[in-house]
Short mmCIF file of C-alpha atoms in Angstrom, two decimals:
data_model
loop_
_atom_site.label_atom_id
_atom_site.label_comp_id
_atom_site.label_asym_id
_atom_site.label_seq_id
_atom_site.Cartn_x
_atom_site.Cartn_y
_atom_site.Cartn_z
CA UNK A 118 18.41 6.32 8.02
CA UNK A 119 21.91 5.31 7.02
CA UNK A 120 22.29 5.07 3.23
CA UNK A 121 24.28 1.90 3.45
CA UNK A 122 20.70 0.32 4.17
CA UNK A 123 19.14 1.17 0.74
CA UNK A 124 18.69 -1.92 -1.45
CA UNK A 125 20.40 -2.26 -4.28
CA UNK A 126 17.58 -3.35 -7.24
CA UNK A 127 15.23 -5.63 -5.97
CA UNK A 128 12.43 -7.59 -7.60
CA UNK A 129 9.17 -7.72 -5.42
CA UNK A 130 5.96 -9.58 -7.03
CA UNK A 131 2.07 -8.51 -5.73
CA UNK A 132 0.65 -11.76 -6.74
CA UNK A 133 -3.07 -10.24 -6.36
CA UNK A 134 -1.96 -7.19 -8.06
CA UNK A 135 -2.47 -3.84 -6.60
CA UNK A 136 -5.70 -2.27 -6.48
CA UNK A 137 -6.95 -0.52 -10.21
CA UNK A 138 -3.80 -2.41 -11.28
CA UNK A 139 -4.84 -6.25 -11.19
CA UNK A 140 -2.08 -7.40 -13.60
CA UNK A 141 0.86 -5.70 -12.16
CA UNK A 142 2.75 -8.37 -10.40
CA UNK A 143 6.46 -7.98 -11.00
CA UNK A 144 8.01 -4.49 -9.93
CA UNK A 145 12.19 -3.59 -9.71
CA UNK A 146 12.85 -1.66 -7.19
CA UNK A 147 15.23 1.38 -7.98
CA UNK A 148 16.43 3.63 -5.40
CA UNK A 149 16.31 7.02 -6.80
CA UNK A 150 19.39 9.11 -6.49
CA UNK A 151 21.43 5.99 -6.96
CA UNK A 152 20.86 5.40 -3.43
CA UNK A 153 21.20 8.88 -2.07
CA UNK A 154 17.81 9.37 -1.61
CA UNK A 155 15.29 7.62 0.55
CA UNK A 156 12.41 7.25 -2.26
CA UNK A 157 12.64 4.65 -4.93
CA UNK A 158 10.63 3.96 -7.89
CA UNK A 159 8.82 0.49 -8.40
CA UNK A 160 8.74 -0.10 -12.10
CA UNK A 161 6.25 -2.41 -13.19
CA UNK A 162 7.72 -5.04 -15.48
CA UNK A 163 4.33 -6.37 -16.57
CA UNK A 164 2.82 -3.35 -18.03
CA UNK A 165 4.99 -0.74 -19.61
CA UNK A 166 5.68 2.82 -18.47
CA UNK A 167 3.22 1.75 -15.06
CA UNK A 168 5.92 3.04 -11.78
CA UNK A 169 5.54 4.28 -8.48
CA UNK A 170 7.32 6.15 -6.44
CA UNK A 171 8.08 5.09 -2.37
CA UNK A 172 8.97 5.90 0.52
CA UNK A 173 9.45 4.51 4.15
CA UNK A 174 6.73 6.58 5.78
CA UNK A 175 8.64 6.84 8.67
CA UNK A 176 10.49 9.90 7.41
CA UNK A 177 7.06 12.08 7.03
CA UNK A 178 4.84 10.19 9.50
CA UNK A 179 6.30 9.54 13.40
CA UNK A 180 2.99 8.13 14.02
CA UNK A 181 2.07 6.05 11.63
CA UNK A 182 2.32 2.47 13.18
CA UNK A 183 0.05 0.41 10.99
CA UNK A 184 -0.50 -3.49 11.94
CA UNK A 185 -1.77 -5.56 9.60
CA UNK A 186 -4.59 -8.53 9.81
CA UNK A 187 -3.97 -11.88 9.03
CA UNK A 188 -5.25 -12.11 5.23
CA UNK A 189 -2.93 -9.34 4.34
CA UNK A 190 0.16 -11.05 6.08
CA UNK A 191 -1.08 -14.48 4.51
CA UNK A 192 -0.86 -13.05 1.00
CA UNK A 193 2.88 -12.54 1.54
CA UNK A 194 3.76 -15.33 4.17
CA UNK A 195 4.83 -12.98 6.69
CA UNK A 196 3.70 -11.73 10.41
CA UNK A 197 3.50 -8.34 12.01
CA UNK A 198 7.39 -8.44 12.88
CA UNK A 199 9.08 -5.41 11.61
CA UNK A 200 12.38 -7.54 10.90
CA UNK A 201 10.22 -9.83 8.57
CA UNK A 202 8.01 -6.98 6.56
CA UNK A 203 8.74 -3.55 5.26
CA UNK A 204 6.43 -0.86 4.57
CA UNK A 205 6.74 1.69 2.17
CA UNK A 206 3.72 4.51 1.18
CA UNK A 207 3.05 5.24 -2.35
CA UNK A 208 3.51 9.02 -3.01
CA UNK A 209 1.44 11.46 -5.35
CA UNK A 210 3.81 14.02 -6.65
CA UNK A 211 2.59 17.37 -7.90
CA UNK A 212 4.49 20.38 -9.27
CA UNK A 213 5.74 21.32 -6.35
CA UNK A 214 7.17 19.72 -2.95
CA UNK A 215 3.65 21.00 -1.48
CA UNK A 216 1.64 19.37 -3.48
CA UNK A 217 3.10 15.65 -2.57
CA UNK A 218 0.85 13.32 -0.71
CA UNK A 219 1.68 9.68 0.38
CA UNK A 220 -1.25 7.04 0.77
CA UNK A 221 -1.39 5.96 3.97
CA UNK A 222 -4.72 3.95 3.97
CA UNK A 223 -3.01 1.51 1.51
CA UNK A 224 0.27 1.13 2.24
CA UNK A 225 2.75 -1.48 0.59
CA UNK A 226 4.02 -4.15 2.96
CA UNK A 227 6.33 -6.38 1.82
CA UNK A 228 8.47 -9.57 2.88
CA UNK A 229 11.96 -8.74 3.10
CA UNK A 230 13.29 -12.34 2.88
CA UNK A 231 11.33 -13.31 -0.39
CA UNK A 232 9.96 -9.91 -2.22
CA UNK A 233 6.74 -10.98 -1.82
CA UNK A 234 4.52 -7.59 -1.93
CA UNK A 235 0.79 -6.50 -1.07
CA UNK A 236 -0.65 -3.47 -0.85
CA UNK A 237 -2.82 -3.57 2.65
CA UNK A 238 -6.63 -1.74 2.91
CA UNK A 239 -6.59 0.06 6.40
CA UNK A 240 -10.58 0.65 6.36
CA UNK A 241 -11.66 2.02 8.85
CA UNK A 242 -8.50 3.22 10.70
CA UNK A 243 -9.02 6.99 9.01
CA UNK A 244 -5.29 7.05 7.77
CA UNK A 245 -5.52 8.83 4.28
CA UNK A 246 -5.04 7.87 0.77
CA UNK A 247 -3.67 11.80 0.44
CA UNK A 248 -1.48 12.55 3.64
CA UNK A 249 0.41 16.00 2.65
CA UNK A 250 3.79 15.20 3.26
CA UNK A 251 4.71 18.78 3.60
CA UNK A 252 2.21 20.28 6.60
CA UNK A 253 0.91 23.65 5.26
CA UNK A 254 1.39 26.32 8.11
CA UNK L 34 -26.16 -8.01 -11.30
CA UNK L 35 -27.78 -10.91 -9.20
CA UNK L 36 -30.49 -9.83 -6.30
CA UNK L 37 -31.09 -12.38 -3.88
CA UNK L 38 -33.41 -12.23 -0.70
CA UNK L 39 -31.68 -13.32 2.24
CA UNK L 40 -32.51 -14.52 6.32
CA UNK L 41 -29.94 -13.75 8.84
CA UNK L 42 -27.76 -17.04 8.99
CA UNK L 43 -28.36 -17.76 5.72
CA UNK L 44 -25.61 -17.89 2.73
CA UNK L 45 -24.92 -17.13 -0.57
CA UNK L 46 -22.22 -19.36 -2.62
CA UNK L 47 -19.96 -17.39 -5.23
CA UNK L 48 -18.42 -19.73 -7.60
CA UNK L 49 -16.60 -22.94 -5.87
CA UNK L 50 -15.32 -21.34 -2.92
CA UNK L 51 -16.21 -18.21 -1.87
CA UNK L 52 -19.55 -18.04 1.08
CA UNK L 53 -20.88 -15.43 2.08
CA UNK L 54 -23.15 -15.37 5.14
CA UNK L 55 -25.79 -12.93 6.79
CA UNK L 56 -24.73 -13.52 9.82
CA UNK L 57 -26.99 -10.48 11.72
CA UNK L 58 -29.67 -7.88 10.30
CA UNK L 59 -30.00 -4.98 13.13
CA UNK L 60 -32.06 -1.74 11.79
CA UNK L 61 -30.29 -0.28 8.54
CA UNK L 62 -27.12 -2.82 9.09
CA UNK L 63 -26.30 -6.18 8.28
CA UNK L 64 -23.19 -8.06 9.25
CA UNK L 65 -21.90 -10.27 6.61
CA UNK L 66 -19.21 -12.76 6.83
CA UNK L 67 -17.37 -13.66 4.27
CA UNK L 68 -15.46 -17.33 3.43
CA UNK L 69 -13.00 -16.77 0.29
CA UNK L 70 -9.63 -18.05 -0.34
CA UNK L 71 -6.26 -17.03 0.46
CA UNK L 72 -5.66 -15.43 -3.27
CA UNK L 73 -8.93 -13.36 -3.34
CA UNK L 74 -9.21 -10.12 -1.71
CA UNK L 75 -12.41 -8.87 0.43
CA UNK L 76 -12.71 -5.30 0.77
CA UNK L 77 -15.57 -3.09 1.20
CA UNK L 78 -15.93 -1.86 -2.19
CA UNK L 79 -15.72 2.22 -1.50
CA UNK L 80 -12.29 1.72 0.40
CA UNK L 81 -11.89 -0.23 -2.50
CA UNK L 82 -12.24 2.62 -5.04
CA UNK L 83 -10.70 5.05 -2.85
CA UNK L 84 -7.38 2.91 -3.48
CA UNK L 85 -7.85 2.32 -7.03
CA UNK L 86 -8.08 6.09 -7.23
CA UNK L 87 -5.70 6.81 -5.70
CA UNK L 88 -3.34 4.27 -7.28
CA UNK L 89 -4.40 6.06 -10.22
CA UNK L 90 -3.01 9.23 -9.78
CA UNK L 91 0.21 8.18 -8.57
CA UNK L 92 0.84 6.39 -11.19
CA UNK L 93 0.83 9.48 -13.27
CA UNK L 94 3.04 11.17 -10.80
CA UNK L 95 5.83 13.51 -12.48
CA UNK L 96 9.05 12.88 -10.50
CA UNK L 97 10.26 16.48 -11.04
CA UNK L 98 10.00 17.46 -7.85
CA UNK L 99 11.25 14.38 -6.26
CA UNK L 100 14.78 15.62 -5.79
CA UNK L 101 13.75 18.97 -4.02
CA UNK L 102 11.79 16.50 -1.73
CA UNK L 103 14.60 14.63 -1.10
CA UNK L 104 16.35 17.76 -0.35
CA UNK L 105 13.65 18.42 2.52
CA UNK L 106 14.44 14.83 4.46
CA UNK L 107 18.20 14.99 3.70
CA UNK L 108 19.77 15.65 7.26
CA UNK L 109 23.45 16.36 7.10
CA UNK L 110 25.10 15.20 10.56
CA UNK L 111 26.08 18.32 13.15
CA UNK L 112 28.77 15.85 14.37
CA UNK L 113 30.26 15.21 10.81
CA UNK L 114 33.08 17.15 9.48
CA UNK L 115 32.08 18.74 6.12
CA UNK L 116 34.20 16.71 3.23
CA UNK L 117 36.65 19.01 1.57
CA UNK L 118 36.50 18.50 -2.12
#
């Protein structure tokens, strides 16, 4: 993944909120590192100290291909084209590098022309809401 | 909360816009369809939870280890010559 690729700040808006979170709508988008990472941290702007951090899940998971049904594209105008949505996982840190998961069963999609963000519910696909990023051997 | 006694093929109204049908009752499970608008979210309610949950605790997430994660998916190039400095 080139670096020259990572957004600067970006504002993305969940208009239905995310899931335990119904009133977070407006997150900034800061790549960590200053860019020199892949992960970035969505800050929540409507509820103080509420962040995430992200990553493209193609750097832990080869496999994961998710396509998304229609009401989830509707919420953010978008189809299943990867040059119109991104899709970054939501990652669980613990103390250690081992201990990080990434959600896979609800990852965020997003609209790359307008910002517009939702956070998709894979039932029934068996993807996990705690993938270890690290496999244990 | 509200218990209603439904046929198959019959409905249920929630507020203005939202319908929800029976649409098939075969042993212990019943198909349901469900008519809501664009800005209202249908889920089955423990996938639901799972997310919430799980929203939850990454929310909490120390980034401490973030940068020796990075350090795992950071691939330098073979081809690149290593910048003096």
């Amino acid at each position: 993944m080139s670096i020259t690729e990572v957004p600067a700040v970006i504002a993305l808006c969940a208009d239905g909120g995310l899931p335990g979170f119904p009133d977070a709508h407006h997150f900034q988008r800061v790549p960590w590192g200053g860019g020199a990472t892949p992960f970035s941290i969505l800050e929540c702007e409507d509820r103080e100290g509420l962040a995430f951090v992200v990553a493209p899940p193609e750097l832990f998971f080869g496999d994961y291909l998710p396509v998304f049904d229609r009401p989830t594209l509707d919420r953010i105008a978008a189809t299943n084209d990867p040059a119109e949505i991104e899709v970054l996982v939501i990652l669980t840190l613990g103390e250690t590098v081992a201990d990080a998961t990434a959600n896979l069963l609800g990852p965020l999609v997003i609209n790359r022309a307008t910002g517009a963000m939702v956070q998709a519910v894979l039932s029934g696909t068996g993807w996990s809401a705690r993938a270890a990023l690290v496999p244990s051997r | 909360m509200l218990v209603l006694t439904r046929h198959a093929n019959q409905s249920i109204m929630i507020g203005h816009d939202i319908v929800v049908t029976i649409l098939e009752v075969r042993g212990d499970q019943v198909r349901v369809g469900i008519k809501a608008p664009r800005d209202v979210d249908v889920h089955r309610e423990e996938v639901w939870v799972t997310l919430q949950q799980a929203n939850a605790e990454a929310a909490s997430s120390n980034t401490a280890s973030l940068d020796a994660l990075a350090g795992l998916v950071s691939q330098p190039s073979a081809d690149e010559a290593e910048p003096t400095s």
